[in-house]
């Protein structure tokens, strides 16, 4: 199975400051169809996961543009340009290129 | 608006059974692969099982193979997870989710399964 490794696992941030989460895969996530199926989810406390970003950098409808995704191959990043209080929660990456799909361990974002 | 509503969770003794249900609305259910993802208390997300659009094929994480059975009824826009021989390590919130192009776009609110004596 493809191993997804996130870092850091805990990320204290100051309101209004940027934040960045890394997700690395144990093998390339480029699919034979040419797409790269790397997704980012946000899970706020007490809520179910919500998809933010799919195919590395496509933002879901309603997701603030302060969230952006980038990367290629085995190295991916989720960036929050200016952290707001509502961004507190755990963020997970998911690879959907190789079966079985696998999640990263999660990164907990909290306010300093 | 897309909605996935799970039900059927609860407290069960080790070795017991539960059947989870997921009622879908707001999208064309029969066109989507569907699945279940679980989250043990304080832990991360784990894919449990998924099923093709016509129900002809399903796959399971190794730890539940032979114990869990996934099925669907496209006429009722519903997904089911029959869980037998439950173990304490199956304790988790179980989320129903749709699968599309290498991702899970839609999630339910989850249903808690607790396996304990």
PDB file of N, CA and C in Angstrom, chain B residues 24-104:
ATOM      1  N   UNK B  24     -29.015   8.246   0.894  1.00  0.00           N
ATOM      2  CA  UNK B  24     -28.439   9.298   0.065  1.00  0.00           C
ATOM      3  C   UNK B  24     -29.523  10.114  -0.620  1.00  0.00           C
ATOM      4  N   UNK B  25     -29.243  11.398  -0.826  1.00  0.00           N
ATOM      5  CA  UNK B  25     -30.156  12.256  -1.567  1.00  0.00           C
ATOM      6  C   UNK B  25     -29.375  13.420  -2.159  1.00  0.00           C
ATOM      7  N   UNK B  26     -29.951  14.042  -3.177  1.00  0.00           N
ATOM      8  CA  UNK B  26     -29.343  15.235  -3.761  1.00  0.00           C
ATOM      9  C   UNK B  26     -28.312  14.971  -4.843  1.00  0.00           C
ATOM     10  N   UNK B  27     -28.090  13.707  -5.194  1.00  0.00           N
ATOM     11  CA  UNK B  27     -27.190  13.378  -6.288  1.00  0.00           C
ATOM     12  C   UNK B  27     -27.617  12.040  -6.886  1.00  0.00           C
ATOM     13  N   UNK B  28     -27.039  11.717  -8.013  1.00  0.00           N
ATOM     14  CA  UNK B  28     -27.423  10.490  -8.705  1.00  0.00           C
ATOM     15  C   UNK B  28     -26.673   9.304  -8.112  1.00  0.00           C
ATOM     16  N   UNK B  29     -27.254   8.740  -7.050  1.00  0.00           N
ATOM     17  CA  UNK B  29     -26.610   7.695  -6.243  1.00  0.00           C
ATOM     18  C   UNK B  29     -26.126   6.527  -7.099  1.00  0.00           C
ATOM     19  N   UNK B  30     -26.922   6.083  -8.024  1.00  0.00           N
ATOM     20  CA  UNK B  30     -26.582   4.881  -8.791  1.00  0.00           C
ATOM     21  C   UNK B  30     -25.375   5.077  -9.700  1.00  0.00           C
ATOM     22  N   UNK B  31     -24.950   6.325  -9.901  1.00  0.00           N
ATOM     23  CA  UNK B  31     -23.788   6.603 -10.756  1.00  0.00           C
ATOM     24  C   UNK B  31     -22.472   6.647  -9.986  1.00  0.00           C
ATOM     25  N   UNK B  32     -22.550   6.507  -8.659  1.00  0.00           N
ATOM     26  CA  UNK B  32     -21.353   6.662  -7.824  1.00  0.00           C
ATOM     27  C   UNK B  32     -20.930   5.352  -7.167  1.00  0.00           C
ATOM     28  N   UNK B  33     -19.619   5.110  -7.145  1.00  0.00           N
ATOM     29  CA  UNK B  33     -19.096   4.145  -6.183  1.00  0.00           C
ATOM     30  C   UNK B  33     -19.379   4.735  -4.806  1.00  0.00           C
ATOM     31  N   UNK B  34     -19.603   3.862  -3.830  1.00  0.00           N
ATOM     32  CA  UNK B  34     -19.871   4.314  -2.466  1.00  0.00           C
ATOM     33  C   UNK B  34     -19.013   3.526  -1.497  1.00  0.00           C
ATOM     34  N   UNK B  35     -18.804   4.067  -0.325  1.00  0.00           N
ATOM     35  CA  UNK B  35     -17.973   3.364   0.630  1.00  0.00           C
ATOM     36  C   UNK B  35     -18.179   3.827   2.062  1.00  0.00           C
ATOM     37  N   UNK B  36     -17.432   3.179   2.947  1.00  0.00           N
ATOM     38  CA  UNK B  36     -17.418   3.540   4.366  1.00  0.00           C
ATOM     39  C   UNK B  36     -15.969   3.811   4.787  1.00  0.00           C
ATOM     40  N   UNK B  37     -15.828   4.876   5.572  1.00  0.00           N
ATOM     41  CA  UNK B  37     -14.548   5.238   6.168  1.00  0.00           C
ATOM     42  C   UNK B  37     -14.787   5.319   7.667  1.00  0.00           C
ATOM     43  N   UNK B  38     -13.871   4.812   8.461  1.00  0.00           N
ATOM     44  CA  UNK B  38     -14.059   4.852   9.909  1.00  0.00           C
ATOM     45  C   UNK B  38     -12.953   5.613  10.599  1.00  0.00           C
ATOM     46  N   UNK B  39     -13.273   6.054  11.819  1.00  0.00           N
ATOM     47  CA  UNK B  39     -12.329   6.831  12.623  1.00  0.00           C
ATOM     48  C   UNK B  39     -12.444   6.381  14.064  1.00  0.00           C
ATOM     49  N   UNK B  40     -11.455   5.663  14.544  1.00  0.00           N
ATOM     50  CA  UNK B  40     -11.413   5.243  15.933  1.00  0.00           C
ATOM     51  C   UNK B  40     -11.257   6.478  16.829  1.00  0.00           C
ATOM     52  N   UNK B  41     -11.687   6.390  18.075  1.00  0.00           N
ATOM     53  CA  UNK B  41     -11.622   7.554  18.971  1.00  0.00           C
ATOM     54  C   UNK B  41     -10.220   8.167  19.031  1.00  0.00           C
ATOM     55  N   UNK B  42     -10.116   9.438  18.702  1.00  0.00           N
ATOM     56  CA  UNK B  42      -8.844  10.149  18.746  1.00  0.00           C
ATOM     57  C   UNK B  42      -7.850   9.771  17.665  1.00  0.00           C
ATOM     58  N   UNK B  43      -8.289   9.002  16.690  1.00  0.00           N
ATOM     59  CA  UNK B  43      -7.372   8.524  15.637  1.00  0.00           C
ATOM     60  C   UNK B  43      -7.715   9.122  14.281  1.00  0.00           C
ATOM     61  N   UNK B  44      -6.986   8.666  13.258  1.00  0.00           N
ATOM     62  CA  UNK B  44      -7.180   9.173  11.910  1.00  0.00           C
ATOM     63  C   UNK B  44      -8.231   8.395  11.128  1.00  0.00           C
ATOM     64  N   UNK B  45      -8.270   8.673   9.835  1.00  0.00           N
ATOM     65  CA  UNK B  45      -9.273   8.095   8.944  1.00  0.00           C
ATOM     66  C   UNK B  45      -8.762   6.804   8.318  1.00  0.00           C
ATOM     67  N   UNK B  46      -9.668   5.829   8.188  1.00  0.00           N
ATOM     68  CA  UNK B  46      -9.300   4.532   7.597  1.00  0.00           C
ATOM     69  C   UNK B  46     -10.407   4.064   6.659  1.00  0.00           C
ATOM     70  N   UNK B  47     -10.025   3.782   5.428  1.00  0.00           N
ATOM     71  CA  UNK B  47     -10.979   3.209   4.469  1.00  0.00           C
ATOM     72  C   UNK B  47     -11.401   1.831   4.955  1.00  0.00           C
ATOM     73  N   UNK B  48     -12.699   1.553   4.956  1.00  0.00           N
ATOM     74  CA  UNK B  48     -13.194   0.256   5.388  1.00  0.00           C
ATOM     75  C   UNK B  48     -13.589  -0.613   4.193  1.00  0.00           C
ATOM     76  N   UNK B  49     -14.428  -0.055   3.334  1.00  0.00           N
ATOM     77  CA  UNK B  49     -14.955  -0.850   2.222  1.00  0.00           C
ATOM     78  C   UNK B  49     -15.558   0.068   1.187  1.00  0.00           C
ATOM     79  N   UNK B  50     -15.675  -0.442  -0.044  1.00  0.00           N
ATOM     80  CA  UNK B  50     -16.382   0.313  -1.060  1.00  0.00           C
ATOM     81  C   UNK B  50     -17.005  -0.650  -2.051  1.00  0.00           C
ATOM     82  N   UNK B  51     -17.971  -0.146  -2.814  1.00  0.00           N
ATOM     83  CA  UNK B  51     -18.762  -0.980  -3.703  1.00  0.00           C
ATOM     84  C   UNK B  51     -18.993  -0.255  -5.016  1.00  0.00           C
ATOM     85  N   UNK B  52     -18.991  -1.028  -6.100  1.00  0.00           N
ATOM     86  CA  UNK B  52     -19.208  -0.446  -7.423  1.00  0.00           C
ATOM     87  C   UNK B  52     -20.646   0.056  -7.571  1.00  0.00           C
ATOM     88  N   UNK B  53     -20.857   0.811  -8.644  1.00  0.00           N
ATOM     89  CA  UNK B  53     -22.149   1.441  -8.868  1.00  0.00           C
ATOM     90  C   UNK B  53     -23.300   0.434  -8.933  1.00  0.00           C
ATOM     91  N   UNK B  54     -23.056  -0.715  -9.587  1.00  0.00           N
ATOM     92  CA  UNK B  54     -24.132  -1.702  -9.749  1.00  0.00           C
ATOM     93  C   UNK B  54     -24.132  -2.776  -8.655  1.00  0.00           C
ATOM     94  N   UNK B  55     -23.225  -2.619  -7.682  1.00  0.00           N
ATOM     95  CA  UNK B  55     -23.165  -3.567  -6.578  1.00  0.00           C
ATOM     96  C   UNK B  55     -22.484  -4.879  -6.919  1.00  0.00           C
ATOM     97  N   UNK B  56     -21.889  -4.979  -8.105  1.00  0.00           N
ATOM     98  CA  UNK B  56     -21.330  -6.252  -8.569  1.00  0.00           C
ATOM     99  C   UNK B  56     -20.009  -6.604  -7.902  1.00  0.00           C
ATOM    100  N   UNK B  57     -19.346  -5.604  -7.376  1.00  0.00           N
ATOM    101  CA  UNK B  57     -18.023  -5.841  -6.810  1.00  0.00           C
ATOM    102  C   UNK B  57     -17.777  -4.928  -5.632  1.00  0.00           C
ATOM    103  N   UNK B  58     -17.175  -5.478  -4.586  1.00  0.00           N
ATOM    104  CA  UNK B  58     -16.829  -4.664  -3.425  1.00  0.00           C
ATOM    105  C   UNK B  58     -15.443  -5.063  -2.937  1.00  0.00           C
ATOM    106  N   UNK B  59     -14.821  -4.163  -2.224  1.00  0.00           N
ATOM    107  CA  UNK B  59     -13.497  -4.445  -1.666  1.00  0.00           C
ATOM    108  C   UNK B  59     -13.465  -3.971  -0.221  1.00  0.00           C
ATOM    109  N   UNK B  60     -12.580  -4.610   0.557  1.00  0.00           N
ATOM    110  CA  UNK B  60     -12.540  -4.387   1.995  1.00  0.00           C
ATOM    111  C   UNK B  60     -11.103  -4.256   2.483  1.00  0.00           C
ATOM    112  N   UNK B  61     -10.914  -3.479   3.539  1.00  0.00           N
ATOM    113  CA  UNK B  61      -9.617  -3.470   4.211  1.00  0.00           C
ATOM    114  C   UNK B  61      -9.401  -4.843   4.825  1.00  0.00           C
ATOM    115  N   UNK B  62      -8.171  -5.290   4.897  1.00  0.00           N
ATOM    116  CA  UNK B  62      -7.870  -6.657   5.347  1.00  0.00           C
ATOM    117  C   UNK B  62      -8.474  -6.990   6.708  1.00  0.00           C
ATOM    118  N   UNK B  63      -8.477  -6.010   7.606  1.00  0.00           N
ATOM    119  CA  UNK B  63      -8.906  -6.270   8.981  1.00  0.00           C
ATOM    120  C   UNK B  63     -10.389  -6.599   9.104  1.00  0.00           C
ATOM    121  N   UNK B  64     -11.192  -6.332   8.074  1.00  0.00           N
ATOM    122  CA  UNK B  64     -12.629  -6.630   8.156  1.00  0.00           C
ATOM    123  C   UNK B  64     -13.066  -7.691   7.156  1.00  0.00           C
ATOM    124  N   UNK B  65     -12.170  -8.145   6.321  1.00  0.00           N
ATOM    125  CA  UNK B  65     -12.530  -9.164   5.318  1.00  0.00           C
ATOM    126  C   UNK B  65     -13.082 -10.416   5.991  1.00  0.00           C
ATOM    127  N   UNK B  66     -14.184 -10.920   5.435  1.00  0.00           N
ATOM    128  CA  UNK B  66     -14.820 -12.106   5.990  1.00  0.00           C
ATOM    129  C   UNK B  66     -15.765 -11.809   7.130  1.00  0.00           C
ATOM    130  N   UNK B  67     -15.754 -10.568   7.641  1.00  0.00           N
ATOM    131  CA  UNK B  67     -16.638 -10.207   8.757  1.00  0.00           C
ATOM    132  C   UNK B  67     -17.662  -9.145   8.348  1.00  0.00           C
ATOM    133  N   UNK B  68     -17.281  -8.239   7.463  1.00  0.00           N
ATOM    134  CA  UNK B  68     -18.158  -7.155   7.021  1.00  0.00           C
ATOM    135  C   UNK B  68     -18.621  -7.430   5.596  1.00  0.00           C
ATOM    136  N   UNK B  69     -19.869  -7.053   5.306  1.00  0.00           N
ATOM    137  CA  UNK B  69     -20.413  -7.193   3.954  1.00  0.00           C
ATOM    138  C   UNK B  69     -21.114  -5.900   3.555  1.00  0.00           C
ATOM    139  N   UNK B  70     -20.687  -5.378   2.415  1.00  0.00           N
ATOM    140  CA  UNK B  70     -21.230  -4.123   1.905  1.00  0.00           C
ATOM    141  C   UNK B  70     -22.240  -4.413   0.800  1.00  0.00           C
ATOM    142  N   UNK B  71     -23.354  -3.717   0.824  1.00  0.00           N
ATOM    143  CA  UNK B  71     -24.356  -3.874  -0.229  1.00  0.00           C
ATOM    144  C   UNK B  71     -25.040  -2.540  -0.472  1.00  0.00           C
ATOM    145  N   UNK B  72     -25.799  -2.480  -1.549  1.00  0.00           N
ATOM    146  CA  UNK B  72     -26.509  -1.242  -1.873  1.00  0.00           C
ATOM    147  C   UNK B  72     -27.828  -1.563  -2.550  1.00  0.00           C
ATOM    148  N   UNK B  73     -28.775  -0.613  -2.454  1.00  0.00           N
ATOM    149  CA  UNK B  73     -30.056  -0.721  -3.135  1.00  0.00           C
ATOM    150  C   UNK B  73     -30.256   0.586  -3.892  1.00  0.00           C
ATOM    151  N   UNK B  74     -29.973   0.563  -5.173  1.00  0.00           N
ATOM    152  CA  UNK B  74     -30.044   1.797  -5.966  1.00  0.00           C
ATOM    153  C   UNK B  74     -31.484   2.302  -6.104  1.00  0.00           C
ATOM    154  N   UNK B  75     -32.461   1.420  -6.007  1.00  0.00           N
ATOM    155  CA  UNK B  75     -33.853   1.858  -6.085  1.00  0.00           C
ATOM    156  C   UNK B  75     -34.247   2.685  -4.870  1.00  0.00           C
ATOM    157  N   UNK B  76     -33.534   2.442  -3.762  1.00  0.00           N
ATOM    158  CA  UNK B  76     -33.814   3.175  -2.525  1.00  0.00           C
ATOM    159  C   UNK B  76     -32.718   4.185  -2.189  1.00  0.00           C
ATOM    160  N   UNK B  77     -31.745   4.352  -3.088  1.00  0.00           N
ATOM    161  CA  UNK B  77     -30.628   5.282  -2.835  1.00  0.00           C
ATOM    162  C   UNK B  77     -30.000   5.010  -1.467  1.00  0.00           C
ATOM    163  N   UNK B  78     -29.724   3.753  -1.210  1.00  0.00           N
ATOM    164  CA  UNK B  78     -29.241   3.370   0.114  1.00  0.00           C
ATOM    165  C   UNK B  78     -28.047   2.430   0.050  1.00  0.00           C
ATOM    166  N   UNK B  79     -27.204   2.557   1.051  1.00  0.00           N
ATOM    167  CA  UNK B  79     -25.989   1.765   1.211  1.00  0.00           C
ATOM    168  C   UNK B  79     -26.055   1.078   2.571  1.00  0.00           C
ATOM    169  N   UNK B  80     -25.546  -0.156   2.635  1.00  0.00           N
ATOM    170  CA  UNK B  80     -25.618  -0.915   3.882  1.00  0.00           C
ATOM    171  C   UNK B  80     -24.264  -1.549   4.188  1.00  0.00           C
ATOM    172  N   UNK B  81     -23.960  -1.642   5.492  1.00  0.00           N
ATOM    173  CA  UNK B  81     -22.757  -2.343   5.926  1.00  0.00           C
ATOM    174  C   UNK B  81     -23.167  -3.323   7.026  1.00  0.00           C
ATOM    175  N   UNK B  82     -23.142  -4.612   6.700  1.00  0.00           N
ATOM    176  CA  UNK B  82     -23.420  -5.658   7.688  1.00  0.00           C
ATOM    177  C   UNK B  82     -22.105  -6.012   8.373  1.00  0.00           C
ATOM    178  N   UNK B  83     -22.076  -5.818   9.682  1.00  0.00           N
ATOM    179  CA  UNK B  83     -20.849  -6.055  10.447  1.00  0.00           C
ATOM    180  C   UNK B  83     -21.087  -7.209  11.406  1.00  0.00           C
ATOM    181  N   UNK B  84     -20.392  -8.307  11.202  1.00  0.00           N
ATOM    182  CA  UNK B  84     -20.494  -9.496  12.046  1.00  0.00           C
ATOM    183  C   UNK B  84     -19.194  -9.734  12.786  1.00  0.00           C
ATOM    184  N   UNK B  85     -19.257 -10.582  13.799  1.00  0.00           N
ATOM    185  CA  UNK B  85     -18.057 -10.934  14.588  1.00  0.00           C
ATOM    186  C   UNK B  85     -17.287  -9.698  14.999  1.00  0.00           C
ATOM    187  N   UNK B  86     -17.998  -8.726  15.535  1.00  0.00           N
ATOM    188  CA  UNK B  86     -17.375  -7.446  15.884  1.00  0.00           C
ATOM    189  C   UNK B  86     -16.357  -7.599  16.992  1.00  0.00           C
ATOM    190  N   UNK B  87     -15.307  -6.785  16.891  1.00  0.00           N
ATOM    191  CA  UNK B  87     -14.194  -6.800  17.851  1.00  0.00           C
ATOM    192  C   UNK B  87     -14.076  -5.422  18.490  1.00  0.00           C
ATOM    193  N   UNK B  88     -13.471  -5.332  19.664  1.00  0.00           N
ATOM    194  CA  UNK B  88     -13.282  -4.019  20.293  1.00  0.00           C
ATOM    195  C   UNK B  88     -12.551  -3.026  19.380  1.00  0.00           C
ATOM    196  N   UNK B  89     -11.628  -3.526  18.569  1.00  0.00           N
ATOM    197  CA  UNK B  89     -10.878  -2.629  17.670  1.00  0.00           C
ATOM    198  C   UNK B  89     -11.716  -2.091  16.510  1.00  0.00           C
ATOM    199  N   UNK B  90     -12.960  -2.575  16.375  1.00  0.00           N
ATOM    200  CA  UNK B  90     -13.875  -2.013  15.371  1.00  0.00           C
ATOM    201  C   UNK B  90     -14.596  -0.772  15.898  1.00  0.00           C
ATOM    202  N   UNK B  91     -14.402  -0.451  17.176  1.00  0.00           N
ATOM    203  CA  UNK B  91     -15.017   0.737  17.760  1.00  0.00           C
ATOM    204  C   UNK B  91     -14.542   1.983  17.020  1.00  0.00           C
ATOM    205  N   UNK B  92     -15.507   2.734  16.492  1.00  0.00           N
ATOM    206  CA  UNK B  92     -15.168   3.905  15.684  1.00  0.00           C
ATOM    207  C   UNK B  92     -16.439   4.628  15.269  1.00  0.00           C
ATOM    208  N   UNK B  93     -16.263   5.850  14.769  1.00  0.00           N
ATOM    209  CA  UNK B  93     -17.324   6.519  14.027  1.00  0.00           C
ATOM    210  C   UNK B  93     -17.206   6.042  12.582  1.00  0.00           C
ATOM    211  N   UNK B  94     -18.306   5.589  12.028  1.00  0.00           N
ATOM    212  CA  UNK B  94     -18.339   5.102  10.648  1.00  0.00           C
ATOM    213  C   UNK B  94     -19.022   6.138   9.768  1.00  0.00           C
ATOM    214  N   UNK B  95     -18.281   6.576   8.751  1.00  0.00           N
ATOM    215  CA  UNK B  95     -18.792   7.581   7.816  1.00  0.00           C
ATOM    216  C   UNK B  95     -19.133   6.917   6.474  1.00  0.00           C
ATOM    217  N   UNK B  96     -20.282   7.243   5.951  1.00  0.00           N
ATOM    218  CA  UNK B  96     -20.657   6.875   4.591  1.00  0.00           C
ATOM    219  C   UNK B  96     -20.102   7.969   3.672  1.00  0.00           C
ATOM    220  N   UNK B  97     -19.539   7.573   2.530  1.00  0.00           N
ATOM    221  CA  UNK B  97     -18.951   8.559   1.619  1.00  0.00           C
ATOM    222  C   UNK B  97     -19.095   8.115   0.172  1.00  0.00           C
ATOM    223  N   UNK B  98     -19.225   9.082  -0.711  1.00  0.00           N
ATOM    224  CA  UNK B  98     -19.226   8.781  -2.145  1.00  0.00           C
ATOM    225  C   UNK B  98     -17.791   8.795  -2.650  1.00  0.00           C
ATOM    226  N   UNK B  99     -17.538   8.066  -3.727  1.00  0.00           N
ATOM    227  CA  UNK B  99     -16.214   8.017  -4.338  1.00  0.00           C
ATOM    228  C   UNK B  99     -16.327   8.504  -5.775  1.00  0.00           C
ATOM    229  N   UNK B 100     -15.403   9.390  -6.139  1.00  0.00           N
ATOM    230  CA  UNK B 100     -15.413   9.906  -7.504  1.00  0.00           C
ATOM    231  C   UNK B 100     -14.022  10.360  -7.872  1.00  0.00           C
ATOM    232  N   UNK B 101     -13.505   9.831  -8.978  1.00  0.00           N
ATOM    233  CA  UNK B 101     -12.221  10.271  -9.542  1.00  0.00           C
ATOM    234  C   UNK B 101     -11.150  10.414  -8.467  1.00  0.00           C
ATOM    235  N   UNK B 102     -10.924   9.340  -7.760  1.00  0.00           N
ATOM    236  CA  UNK B 102      -9.814   9.302  -6.820  1.00  0.00           C
ATOM    237  C   UNK B 102     -10.012  10.112  -5.554  1.00  0.00           C
ATOM    238  N   UNK B 103     -11.262  10.389  -5.204  1.00  0.00           N
ATOM    239  CA  UNK B 103     -11.499  11.202  -4.008  1.00  0.00           C
ATOM    240  C   UNK B 103     -12.855  10.861  -3.385  1.00  0.00           C
ATOM    241  N   UNK B 104     -13.084  11.392  -2.209  1.00  0.00           N
ATOM    242  CA  UNK B 104     -14.363  11.262  -1.515  1.00  0.00           C
ATOM    243  C   UNK B 104     -15.006  12.650  -1.466  1.00  0.00           C
TER     244      UNK B 104
END
